[in-house]
Amino acid sequence: MRIPRCMSTQHPDNASVPFFASSQVLAGEDEIREAYYAYSHLGCDEQMWDVEGKEIDAFVVKKLLSYFEPFFRTHTLGEDVRLTLRVPNPAVETAEAKVLLETLESIPRSYDAARLFYGREVAPIFEVILPMTTSAADIDRIFRYYADFIVGRQNLPVRPGDVTVAEWIGPTKPERIEVIPLFEDVEGMFNAAAVVEEYLRDKEVSDQRVFLARSDTAMNFGLVSAALANKVALRRLGALAERTGVRIHPILGMGSAPFRGGLRPDTAERVGREYPSVVTFTIQSAFKYDYPPSEVQRAVEHLKSREIGRPTPIDEERVRDLIERYGAAYRDQVTALAPAINRVAAFVPRRRARKLHVGLFGYARQMGAVSLPRAISFTCALYSLGVPPELLGLDGLTTDDLAFVRESYPSFDAKVTEALSHADLGSPHFPEPIRRALVRLGYDAEPDDTHAKLVRRIREALAAGQDSLVPDLVVQAALVRRFLG
């Protein structure tokens, strides 16, 4: 089983608008073109197709094959390149629960389209990603619903004594799908291996993909907590593979902002070394559109050709203790900054057509009694205030903690240094405990003057009630950073 290495995603973290887009907000046909561009020009071997929070395009396979026939004649969809659906989780996104069923129903229709196109049996879609997974039952429900209620019904008569469903409308294929659990918080990382082991217990499989998020973990627990929790999950998944003989193929979701993983064309080699057991990395929008295509292509080729190794060992007890103390300091600072974050987040430009994940349409990001925007807007808002989120919680680290973090998370210093270059230590929003912690821990960096001036202009415009100026200034600062958030 060939496992993709570079999963192009639809995360809206790009500062620049791609050349093929019909507007600044990608939607509909633009995302069809994007998938083709990611495959054909950038070299990505997988496209994640997000059906969460947007109008579903149930004909994506048919459109790809018909719009870009020459490419897909020589690059078989489902074999040479993958299309993987991210579906709503009914346990959390109750208003979109039935979108899951509609999406699963579309898989056999896509199979029929590919069979007609290629003249043979081809499954263009055979995997789905389940976000916010917390239990084996979450995963198993999708696996069994597809097998029992979509495939299984083909053998039933349409009416008593009548033809079967398969005889009436044709066979339903593929006969099974794989479900990729996506774990998105610290407890999820610590429990991932146990949940996957329980899910696999009654299944005969040789390979299982497991998706570990970075953005939401960082947003809720801080940069250090997210990175260390990812490493614990990877170590435990490696042990599970050795214990069971099932090949586990980790996917790590990383954006361009250091806070959200720091995976960019210029850091791809470093990230690959730091996470040797990760098979698939996400190639998010800033990676694709805020760098020259030649740099993107080289980085993608590196990630596709690198050797996969064993997960790095890590002291799990020490991680637990550190996350508790560091995470508490981080959450205190975010809670204090929440009003300013929410105000600025309102000016962060939309890059994708998505329904709001609040109220009727889904879930809000909450920290205690505080509601926050989604991770990309959250990160962008803090950078626009001159307070990069990578720096929050630093006052919760002792000198011994820092030594442990540097040993376990070698790129940490680089991420802090990059964040400092986009910080405004003179900002009234910059927490005083962080200023002291930077001195105590020995960090120093030259600020980017262009970015600092833009951040000050954002504050001045907000203070003067010149709200109309803010969105453009936010984008200008994002273009300097090469990521929105």
XYZ file of C-alpha atoms in Angstrom, residues 89-92 100 130-143 179 181 195 199:
23
model
C -17.994 14.435 13.463
C -21.655 13.923 14.499
C -20.628 13.721 18.162
C -19.489 17.358 18.063
C -21.519 12.848 7.016
C -12.788 12.002 11.235
C -11.915 15.195 13.169
C -12.057 15.534 16.948
C -11.879 11.778 17.496
C -12.113 10.804 21.159
C -13.039 7.112 21.111
C -12.825 3.922 19.068
C -16.618 4.009 18.744
C -16.372 7.341 16.865
C -14.245 5.693 14.180
C -16.033 2.351 14.138
C -19.467 3.909 13.584
C -18.334 5.367 10.263
C -16.582 2.167 9.202
C -11.344 5.797 8.512
C -8.930 9.315 13.166
C -8.050 4.437 20.838
C -10.573 0.229 16.960
